[in-house]
XYZ file of C-alpha atoms in Angstrom:
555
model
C 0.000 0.000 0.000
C 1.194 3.369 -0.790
C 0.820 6.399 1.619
C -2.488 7.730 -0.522
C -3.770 4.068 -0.053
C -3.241 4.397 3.751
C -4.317 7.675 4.086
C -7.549 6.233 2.304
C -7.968 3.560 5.226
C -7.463 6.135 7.926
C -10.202 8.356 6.405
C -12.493 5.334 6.149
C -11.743 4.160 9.804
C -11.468 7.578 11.539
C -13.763 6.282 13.904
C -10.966 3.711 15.269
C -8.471 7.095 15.978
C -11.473 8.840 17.416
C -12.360 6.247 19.732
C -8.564 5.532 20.769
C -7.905 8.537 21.031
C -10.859 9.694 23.100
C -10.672 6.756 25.421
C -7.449 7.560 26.695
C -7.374 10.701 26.963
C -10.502 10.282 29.613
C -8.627 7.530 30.948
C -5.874 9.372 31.690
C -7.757 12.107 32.986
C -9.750 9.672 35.689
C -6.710 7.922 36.537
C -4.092 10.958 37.492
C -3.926 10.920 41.546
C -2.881 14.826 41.413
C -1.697 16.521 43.848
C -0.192 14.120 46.762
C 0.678 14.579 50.676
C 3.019 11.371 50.091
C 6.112 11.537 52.652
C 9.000 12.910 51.518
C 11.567 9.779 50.265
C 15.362 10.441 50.341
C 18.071 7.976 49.052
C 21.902 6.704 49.152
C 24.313 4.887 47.362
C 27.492 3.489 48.930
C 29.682 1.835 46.345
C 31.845 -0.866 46.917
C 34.717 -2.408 44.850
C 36.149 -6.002 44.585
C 39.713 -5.139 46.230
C 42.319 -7.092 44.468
C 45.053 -7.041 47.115
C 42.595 -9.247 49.429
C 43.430 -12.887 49.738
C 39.491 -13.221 49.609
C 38.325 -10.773 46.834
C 39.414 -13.315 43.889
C 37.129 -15.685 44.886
C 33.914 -13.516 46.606
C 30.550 -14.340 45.164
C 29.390 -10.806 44.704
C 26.041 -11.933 43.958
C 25.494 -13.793 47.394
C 27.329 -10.536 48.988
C 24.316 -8.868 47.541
C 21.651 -10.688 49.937
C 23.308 -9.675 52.788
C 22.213 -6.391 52.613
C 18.141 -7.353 52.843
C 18.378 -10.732 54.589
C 20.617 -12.546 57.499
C 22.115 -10.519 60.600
C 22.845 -7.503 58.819
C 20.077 -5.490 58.141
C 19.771 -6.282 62.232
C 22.571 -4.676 63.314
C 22.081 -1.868 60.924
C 18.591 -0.965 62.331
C 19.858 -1.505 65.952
C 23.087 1.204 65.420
C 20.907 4.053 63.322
C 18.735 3.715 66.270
C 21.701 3.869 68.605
C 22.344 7.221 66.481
C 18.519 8.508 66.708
C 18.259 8.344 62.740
C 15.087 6.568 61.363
C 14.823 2.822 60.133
C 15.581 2.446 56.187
C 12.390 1.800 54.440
C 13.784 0.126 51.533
C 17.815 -1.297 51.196
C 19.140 -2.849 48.198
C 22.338 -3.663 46.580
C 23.106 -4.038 42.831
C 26.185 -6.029 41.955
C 28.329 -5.305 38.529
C 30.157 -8.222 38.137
C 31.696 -6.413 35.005
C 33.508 -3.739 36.779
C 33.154 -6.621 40.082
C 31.667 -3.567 42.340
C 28.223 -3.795 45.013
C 26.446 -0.720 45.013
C 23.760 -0.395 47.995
C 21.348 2.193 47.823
C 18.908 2.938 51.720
C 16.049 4.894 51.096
C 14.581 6.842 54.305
C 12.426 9.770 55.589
C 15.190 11.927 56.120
C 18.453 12.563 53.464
C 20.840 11.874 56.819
C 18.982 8.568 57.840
C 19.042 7.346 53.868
C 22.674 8.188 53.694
C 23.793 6.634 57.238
C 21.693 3.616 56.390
C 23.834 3.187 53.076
C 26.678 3.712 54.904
C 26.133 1.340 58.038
C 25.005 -1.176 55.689
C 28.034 -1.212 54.019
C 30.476 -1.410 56.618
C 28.001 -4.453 58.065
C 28.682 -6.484 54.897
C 32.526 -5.895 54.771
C 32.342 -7.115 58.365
C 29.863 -10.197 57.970
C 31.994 -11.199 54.665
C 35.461 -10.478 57.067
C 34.312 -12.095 60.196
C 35.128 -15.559 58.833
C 38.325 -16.057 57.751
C 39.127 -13.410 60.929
C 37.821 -16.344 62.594
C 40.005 -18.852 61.364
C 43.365 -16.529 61.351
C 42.146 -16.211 65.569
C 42.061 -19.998 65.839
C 44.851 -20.713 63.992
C 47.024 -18.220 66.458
C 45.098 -19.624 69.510
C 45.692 -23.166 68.820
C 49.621 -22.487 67.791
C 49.838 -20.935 71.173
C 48.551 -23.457 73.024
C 50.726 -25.685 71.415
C 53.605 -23.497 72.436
C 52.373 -23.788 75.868
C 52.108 -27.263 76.193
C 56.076 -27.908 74.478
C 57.633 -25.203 76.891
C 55.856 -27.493 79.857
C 57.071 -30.758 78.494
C 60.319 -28.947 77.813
C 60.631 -27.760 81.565
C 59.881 -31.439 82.563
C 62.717 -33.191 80.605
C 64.984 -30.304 82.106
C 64.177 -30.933 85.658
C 64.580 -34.676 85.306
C 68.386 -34.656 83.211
C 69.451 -32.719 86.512
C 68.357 -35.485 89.009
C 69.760 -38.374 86.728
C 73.638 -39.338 86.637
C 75.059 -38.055 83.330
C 76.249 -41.642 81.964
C 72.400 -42.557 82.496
C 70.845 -44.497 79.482
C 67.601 -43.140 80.180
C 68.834 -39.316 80.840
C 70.730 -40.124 77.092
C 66.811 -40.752 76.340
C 65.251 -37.613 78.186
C 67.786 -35.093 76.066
C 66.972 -36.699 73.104
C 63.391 -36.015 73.804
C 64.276 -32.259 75.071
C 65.691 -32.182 71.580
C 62.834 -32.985 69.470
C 60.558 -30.417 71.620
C 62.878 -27.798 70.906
C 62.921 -28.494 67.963
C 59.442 -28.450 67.918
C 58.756 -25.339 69.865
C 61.070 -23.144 67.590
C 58.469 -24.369 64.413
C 55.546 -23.320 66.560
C 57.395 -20.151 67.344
C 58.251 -19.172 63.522
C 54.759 -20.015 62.706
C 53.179 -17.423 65.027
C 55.667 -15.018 63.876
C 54.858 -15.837 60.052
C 50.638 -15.414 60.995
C 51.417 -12.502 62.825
C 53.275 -10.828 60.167
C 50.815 -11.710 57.597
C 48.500 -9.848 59.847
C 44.684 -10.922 60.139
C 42.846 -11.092 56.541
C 42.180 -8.178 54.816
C 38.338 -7.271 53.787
C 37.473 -8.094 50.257
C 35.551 -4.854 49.780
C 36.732 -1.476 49.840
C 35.064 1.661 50.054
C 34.971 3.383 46.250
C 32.456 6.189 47.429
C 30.339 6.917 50.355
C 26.553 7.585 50.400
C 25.513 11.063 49.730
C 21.443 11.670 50.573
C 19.348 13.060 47.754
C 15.374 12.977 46.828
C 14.535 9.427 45.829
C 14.245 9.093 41.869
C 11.254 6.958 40.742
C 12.102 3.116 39.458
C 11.628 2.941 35.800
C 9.146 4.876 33.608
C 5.839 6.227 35.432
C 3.336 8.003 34.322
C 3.258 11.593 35.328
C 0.776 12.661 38.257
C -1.042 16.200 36.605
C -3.936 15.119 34.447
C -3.459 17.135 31.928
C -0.271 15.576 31.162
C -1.417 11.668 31.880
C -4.117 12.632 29.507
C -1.955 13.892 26.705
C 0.355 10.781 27.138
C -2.412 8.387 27.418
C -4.260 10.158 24.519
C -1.587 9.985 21.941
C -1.532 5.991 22.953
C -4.852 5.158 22.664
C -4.622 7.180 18.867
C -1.544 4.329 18.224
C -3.869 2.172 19.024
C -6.460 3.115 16.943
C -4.355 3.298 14.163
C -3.707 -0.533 14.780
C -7.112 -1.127 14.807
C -7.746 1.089 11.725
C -5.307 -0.823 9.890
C -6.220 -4.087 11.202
C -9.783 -3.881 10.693
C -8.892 -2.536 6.785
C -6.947 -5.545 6.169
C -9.348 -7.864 7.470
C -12.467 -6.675 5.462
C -13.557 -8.751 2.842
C -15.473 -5.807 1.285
C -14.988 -3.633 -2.287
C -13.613 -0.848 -1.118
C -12.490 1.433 -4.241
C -11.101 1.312 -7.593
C -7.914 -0.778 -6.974
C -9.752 -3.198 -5.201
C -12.377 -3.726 -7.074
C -10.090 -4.450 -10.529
C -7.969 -7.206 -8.383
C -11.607 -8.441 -7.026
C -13.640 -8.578 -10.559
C -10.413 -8.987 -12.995
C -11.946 -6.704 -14.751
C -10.926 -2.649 -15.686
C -12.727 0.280 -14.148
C -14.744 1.812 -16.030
C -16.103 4.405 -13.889
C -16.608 5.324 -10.096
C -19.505 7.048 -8.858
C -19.512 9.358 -6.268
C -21.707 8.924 -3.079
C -24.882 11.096 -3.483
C -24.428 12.464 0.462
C -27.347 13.382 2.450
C -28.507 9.880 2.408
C -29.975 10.305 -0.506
C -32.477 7.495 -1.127
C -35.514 8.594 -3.504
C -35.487 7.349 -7.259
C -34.524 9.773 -9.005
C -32.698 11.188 -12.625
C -30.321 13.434 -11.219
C -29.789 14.279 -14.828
C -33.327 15.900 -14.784
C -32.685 17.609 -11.414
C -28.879 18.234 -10.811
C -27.780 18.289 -14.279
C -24.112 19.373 -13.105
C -23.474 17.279 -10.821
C -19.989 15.450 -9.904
C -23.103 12.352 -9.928
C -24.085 13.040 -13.095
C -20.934 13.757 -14.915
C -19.646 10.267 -13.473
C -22.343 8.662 -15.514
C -21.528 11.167 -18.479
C -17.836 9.499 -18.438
C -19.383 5.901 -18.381
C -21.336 7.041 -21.653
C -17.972 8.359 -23.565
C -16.729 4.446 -22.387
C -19.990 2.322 -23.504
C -19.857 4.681 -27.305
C -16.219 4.102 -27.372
C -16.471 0.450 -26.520
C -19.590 -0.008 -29.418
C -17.766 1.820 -31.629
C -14.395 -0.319 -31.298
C -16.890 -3.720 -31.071
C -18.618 -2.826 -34.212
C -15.449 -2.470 -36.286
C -14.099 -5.735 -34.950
C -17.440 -8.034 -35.733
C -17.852 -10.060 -38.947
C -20.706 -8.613 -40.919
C -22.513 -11.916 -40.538
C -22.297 -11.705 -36.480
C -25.386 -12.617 -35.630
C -27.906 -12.778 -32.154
C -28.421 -16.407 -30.845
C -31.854 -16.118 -32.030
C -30.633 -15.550 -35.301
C -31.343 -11.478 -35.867
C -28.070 -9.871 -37.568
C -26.318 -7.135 -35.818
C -25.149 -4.575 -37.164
C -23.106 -3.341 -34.381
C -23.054 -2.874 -30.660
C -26.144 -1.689 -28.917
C -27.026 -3.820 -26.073
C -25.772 -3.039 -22.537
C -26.783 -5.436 -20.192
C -26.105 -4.088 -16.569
C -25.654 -6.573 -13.471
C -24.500 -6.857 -10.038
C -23.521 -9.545 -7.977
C -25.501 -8.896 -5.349
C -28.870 -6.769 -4.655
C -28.771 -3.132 -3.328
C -25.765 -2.490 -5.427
C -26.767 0.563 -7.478
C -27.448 -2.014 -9.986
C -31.003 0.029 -11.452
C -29.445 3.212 -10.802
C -26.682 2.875 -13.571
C -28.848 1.573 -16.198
C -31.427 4.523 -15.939
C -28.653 7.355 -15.804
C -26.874 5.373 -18.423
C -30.063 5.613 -20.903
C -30.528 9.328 -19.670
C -27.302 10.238 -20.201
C -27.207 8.318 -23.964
C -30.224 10.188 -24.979
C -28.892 13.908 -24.073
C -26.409 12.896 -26.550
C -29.049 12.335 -28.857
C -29.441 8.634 -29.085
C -32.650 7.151 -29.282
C -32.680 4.515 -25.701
C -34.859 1.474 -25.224
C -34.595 0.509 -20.982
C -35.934 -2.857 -20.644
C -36.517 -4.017 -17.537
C -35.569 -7.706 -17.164
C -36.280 -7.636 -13.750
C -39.394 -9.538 -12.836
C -39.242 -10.365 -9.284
C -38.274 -6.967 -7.744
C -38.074 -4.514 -10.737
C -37.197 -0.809 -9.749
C -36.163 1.417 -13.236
C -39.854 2.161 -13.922
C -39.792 4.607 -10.329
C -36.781 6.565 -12.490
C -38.660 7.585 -15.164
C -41.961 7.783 -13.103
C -43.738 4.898 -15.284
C -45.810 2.242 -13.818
C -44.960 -1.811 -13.571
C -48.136 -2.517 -15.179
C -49.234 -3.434 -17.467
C -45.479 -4.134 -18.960
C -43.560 -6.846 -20.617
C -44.678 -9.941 -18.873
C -48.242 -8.837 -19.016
C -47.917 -8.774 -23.080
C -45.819 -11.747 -23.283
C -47.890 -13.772 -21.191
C -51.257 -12.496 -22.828
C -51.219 -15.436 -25.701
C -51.603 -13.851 -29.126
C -49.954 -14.885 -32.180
C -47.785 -11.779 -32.860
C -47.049 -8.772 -30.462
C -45.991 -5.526 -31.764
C -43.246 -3.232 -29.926
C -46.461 -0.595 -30.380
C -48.203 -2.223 -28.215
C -46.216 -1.520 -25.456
C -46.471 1.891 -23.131
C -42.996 2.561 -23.373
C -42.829 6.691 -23.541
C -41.126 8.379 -20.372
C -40.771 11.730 -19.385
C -37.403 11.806 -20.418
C -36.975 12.742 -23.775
C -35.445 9.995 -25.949
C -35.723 7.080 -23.461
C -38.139 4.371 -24.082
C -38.886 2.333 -21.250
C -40.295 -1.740 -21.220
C -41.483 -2.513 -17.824
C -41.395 -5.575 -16.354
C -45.187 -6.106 -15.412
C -46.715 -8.157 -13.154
C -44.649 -10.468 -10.946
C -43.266 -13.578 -12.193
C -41.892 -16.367 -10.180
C -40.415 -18.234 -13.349
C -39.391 -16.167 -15.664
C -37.896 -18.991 -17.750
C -39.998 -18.016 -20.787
C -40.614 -14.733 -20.443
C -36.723 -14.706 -20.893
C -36.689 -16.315 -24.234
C -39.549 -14.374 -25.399
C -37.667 -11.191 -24.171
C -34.115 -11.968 -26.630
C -36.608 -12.210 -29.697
C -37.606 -8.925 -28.530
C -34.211 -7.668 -28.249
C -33.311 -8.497 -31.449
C -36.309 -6.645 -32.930
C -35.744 -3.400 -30.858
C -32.281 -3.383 -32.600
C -33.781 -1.906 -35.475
C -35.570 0.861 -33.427
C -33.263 2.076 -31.310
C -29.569 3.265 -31.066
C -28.829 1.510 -27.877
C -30.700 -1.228 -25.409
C -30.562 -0.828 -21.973
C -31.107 -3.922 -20.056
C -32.015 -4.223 -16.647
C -31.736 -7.652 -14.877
C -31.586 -9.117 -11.494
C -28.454 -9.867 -9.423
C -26.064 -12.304 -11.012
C -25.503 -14.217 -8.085
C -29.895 -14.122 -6.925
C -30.798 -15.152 -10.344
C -29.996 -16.675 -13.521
C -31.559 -13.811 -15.267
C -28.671 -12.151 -16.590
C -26.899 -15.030 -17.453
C -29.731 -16.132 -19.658
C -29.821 -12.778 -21.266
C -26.031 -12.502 -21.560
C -26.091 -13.814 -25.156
C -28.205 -10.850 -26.138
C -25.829 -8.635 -25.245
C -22.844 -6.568 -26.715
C -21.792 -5.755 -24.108
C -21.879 -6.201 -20.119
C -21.294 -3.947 -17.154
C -21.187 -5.119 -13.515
C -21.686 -2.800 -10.797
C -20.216 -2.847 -7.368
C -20.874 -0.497 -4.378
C -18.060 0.034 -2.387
C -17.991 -1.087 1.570
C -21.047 -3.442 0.493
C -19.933 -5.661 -2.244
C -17.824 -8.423 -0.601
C -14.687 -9.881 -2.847
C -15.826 -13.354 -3.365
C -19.152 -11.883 -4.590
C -17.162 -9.751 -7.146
C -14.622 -13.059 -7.806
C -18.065 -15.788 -8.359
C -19.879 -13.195 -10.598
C -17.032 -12.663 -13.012
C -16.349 -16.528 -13.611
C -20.123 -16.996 -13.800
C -20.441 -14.630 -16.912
C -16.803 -15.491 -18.520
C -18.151 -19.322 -18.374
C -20.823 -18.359 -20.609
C -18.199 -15.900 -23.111
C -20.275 -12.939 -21.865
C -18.791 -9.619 -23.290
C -17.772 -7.843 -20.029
C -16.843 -4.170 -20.654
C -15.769 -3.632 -16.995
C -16.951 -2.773 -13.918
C -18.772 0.629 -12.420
C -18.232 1.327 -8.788
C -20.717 3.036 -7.320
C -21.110 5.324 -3.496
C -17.113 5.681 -4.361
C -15.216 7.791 -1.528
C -11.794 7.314 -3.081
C -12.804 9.607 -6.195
C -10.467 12.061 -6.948
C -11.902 15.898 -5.733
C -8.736 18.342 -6.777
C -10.345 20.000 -9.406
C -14.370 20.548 -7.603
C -13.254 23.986 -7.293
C -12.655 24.019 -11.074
C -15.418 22.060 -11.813
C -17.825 24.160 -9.340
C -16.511 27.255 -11.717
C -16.838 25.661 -15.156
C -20.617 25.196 -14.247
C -21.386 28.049 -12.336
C -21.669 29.929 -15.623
C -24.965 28.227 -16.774
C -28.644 29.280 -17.408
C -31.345 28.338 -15.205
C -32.538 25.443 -17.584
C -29.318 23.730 -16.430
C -27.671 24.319 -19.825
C -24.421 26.054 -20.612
C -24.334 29.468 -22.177
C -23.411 29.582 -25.571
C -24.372 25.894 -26.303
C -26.497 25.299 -29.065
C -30.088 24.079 -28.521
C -30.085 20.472 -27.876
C -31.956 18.407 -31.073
C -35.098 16.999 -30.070
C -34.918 13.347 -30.589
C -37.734 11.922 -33.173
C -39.515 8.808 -31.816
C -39.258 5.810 -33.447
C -41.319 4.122 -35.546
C -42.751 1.040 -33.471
C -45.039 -0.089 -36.075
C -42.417 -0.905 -38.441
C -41.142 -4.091 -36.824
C -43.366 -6.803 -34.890
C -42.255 -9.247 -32.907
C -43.269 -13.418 -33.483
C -43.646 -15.016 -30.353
C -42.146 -18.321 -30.060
């Protein structure tokens, strides 16, 4: 889709940004608390690093260092000294570790900026103590138990002494007892040079090391929150419930099944546009020839471009057809006159397009026949303010041997348009059908073009009955009403039976291009009050046919 296309949808669907946008905006408004008497919150951060000249910091678990700020003895002994101090409790501690940069940072939040940075501070210190404490403990009884084994040689030692003096000095056993004073000297002076080696080591170092103490501030919020005023939360929540929207817009576009303008309706039908008319506005719903009452209309004109197609498309279709092309009833044509006009479905604008059509072919001065094919729910004859009855069925149902085309009540208002009403209701129109092609063929020779007006393609098999008849075929297709697969089936039902589709006419079009109304709003402003433009000749005045001249055998 291009950005015209989408800006298409979003005109379509404004409703959807409306909506969104609407909705939040009031949401946003209900939901903003205001003004608050929320305490005061105050926080800080005491940062500590990994120190790498600790026999302990290689190996410490920063992540488990973490917990000891909110769980264990810690948070304990914090609480006990701030109140020691007077400051308040922490409401909230927590420590982040970086194990990139291998640093704890632990952040107190409290009532007051001195209690929040205290807290951060205490904490801290805690932590280096708690991680400390242990391998102080071991360095302590590693000293106490080498002193007490000190102790206990310089006793034994003292007790060989004292007996060497009371034995004879050629005595085997004091030879014994010196030995034995020997190997606890020897003994005492490794005790003695491990103390010395524990106690110039020192006890262990702390792992952590202060990198920089807490300094209180006003708490900052967690994350992304909404602000408080609602004017604000309803701007911000506004402009997300018009995203949404959008979304919706879009979503709801691409999951219509429905005709929705030109470009859809050639990739539904497979067929050209061959014209778009505009919606009528006002909800417009009377029967009427807008060619009678709003001559210069962007309506009207629509239906004038459809003409300058249909003479084209005869013209073209004449010059291509063998001059022994003839009807399947076997009447020659001499070239292309009959427009048979279809929809898929009913409601369609269907009736609408054949009577401008005819209206519009006889301002040009070409003698019209409508027939109205139409026998279950005919509507032309309300155009040209003619009654159903008595009409075409009525005189094709009557029974006599040969009916003539003069028979018929087929004047209209509308100068140059002939119109055959249906007549009375039929439920099987089966014969009336044939009856109505050998008619066809015999209103070729009275009229420039035929006009004919069937049921919906997919309601009825009408049209496709009558499809022979014709030169050529229009569908029509209202956009937002005719669905895809309607516009898809009717197409393959008419090119299974060769019909000769000219295209298709889209009518209540939104999509239609408006840049040059002004122009267009100028061009006619300079016209008389018969609707005409100045300084166009009169227009002819059609003759009427001759109906005597051909009759029509029933079968």
């Amino acid at each position: 889709m291009n950005v015209y296309e989408y800006l298409s949808v979003l005109r379509r669907r404004w409703l959807y940004l409306a909506v969104g946008l609407l909705a939040g905006a009031v949401a946003g408004f209900l939901t903003a608390p205001g003004p608050t008497d929320a305490p005061a919150r105050f926080q800080g951060t005491h940062t500590l690093l990994v120190d790498a000249n600790s026999t302990t910091g290689a190996n410490l678990n920063l992540e488990q260092s973490a917990l000891l700020a909110s769980a264990g003895p810690v948070p304990m002994r914090v609480e006990q000294r701030l109140a020691d101090e007077g400051l308040p409790s922490p409401s909230d501690v927590t420590a982040e570790a970086d194990l990139d940069v291998r640093s704890l940072a632990i952040t107190a939040t409290s009532s007051t900026m001195e209690g929040a940075a205290r807290a951060a501070d205490l904490t801290a210190e805690e932590i280096t103590a708690e991680l400390v404490g242990a391998d102080r403990s071991v360095y302590d009884e590693e000293l106490g138990s080498l002193g007490d084994q000190i102790a206990e040689a310089e006793a034994d030692l003292d007790a060989i002494s004292f007996e060497d003096f009371v034995l004879p000095p050629e005595d085997l056993a004091r030879l014994s007892l010196e030995d034995q004073r020997s190997t606890v000297e020897s003994l005492l002076i490794n005790l003695r040079s491990q103390v010395q080696t524990l106690e110039a080591d020192g006890p262990p170092t702390p792992p952590l090391s202060t990198l920089e103490v807490a300094t209180g501030g006003p708490a900052t919020p967690e994350g992304w929150k909404l602000p408080e005023s609602p004017a604000s939360r309803s701007v911000i929540l506004g402009g997300i419930g018009l995203i949404l929207g959008l979304v919706g817009a879009l979503l709801a576009d691409r999951l219509d099944t429905r005709v929705r303008g030109k470009d859809d309706a050639e990739r539904a039908f497979d067929l050209p546009v061959i014209a778009e008319i505009p919606e009528l506005g006002g909800g417009r719903k009377e029967r009427a020839l807008l060619v009678v009452t709003k001559p210069a209309s962007p309506f009207v004109e629509s239906y004038r471009a459809l003409r300058t197609v249909v003479l084209f498309s005869a013209t073209e279709a004449a010059g291509q057809r063998p001059p022994d092309a003839a009807a399947s009833n076997g009447t020659p044509r001499h070239r292309a006159q009959v427009v048979l006009v279809t929809s898929p479905s009913a409601g369609e604008g269907k009736s609408t397009t054949a009577a401008h059509l005819a209206a519009v072919l006889a301002e040009a001065d070409h003698h019209t026949l409508v027939i109205s094919a139409d026998f279950r729910r005919p509507r032309i004859h309300e155009y040209f303010g003619v009654a159903r009855e008595p009409g075409l069925a009525d005189v094709l149902a009557s029974g006599p041997s040969r009916v003539r085309l003069s028979d018929l009540q087929m004047a209209t208002t509308f100068e140059g348009v002939h119109l055959l009403p249906s007549g009375s209701p039929v439920n099987n129109p089966a014969q009336l059908l044939n009856e109505t092609s050998h008619l066809i063929g015999a209103a070729r020779q009275l009229f420039d073009y035929i006009i004919i007006d069937t049921p919906p393609l997919l309601v009825a098999n009408d049209a496709t009955e009558l499809a022979a008849e014709a030169d050529m075929v229009i569908l029509v297709a209202k956009a937002d009403r005719t669905s895809r697969e309607a516009a898809r089936r009717a197409t393959e039902v008419l090119r299974r039976v060769d019909a000769p589709l000219l295209g298709v006419v889209v009518t209540a079009a939104h999509d239609t291009p408006t840049a040059y109304g002004y122009y267009r709003h100028r061009y006619y402003a300079d016209t008389d009050q018969g609707g005409r433009r100045r300084g166009r000749e009169s227009d002819a005045k059609p003759s009427t046919p001759n109906l005597e001249r051909v009759p029509l055998d029933k079968a």
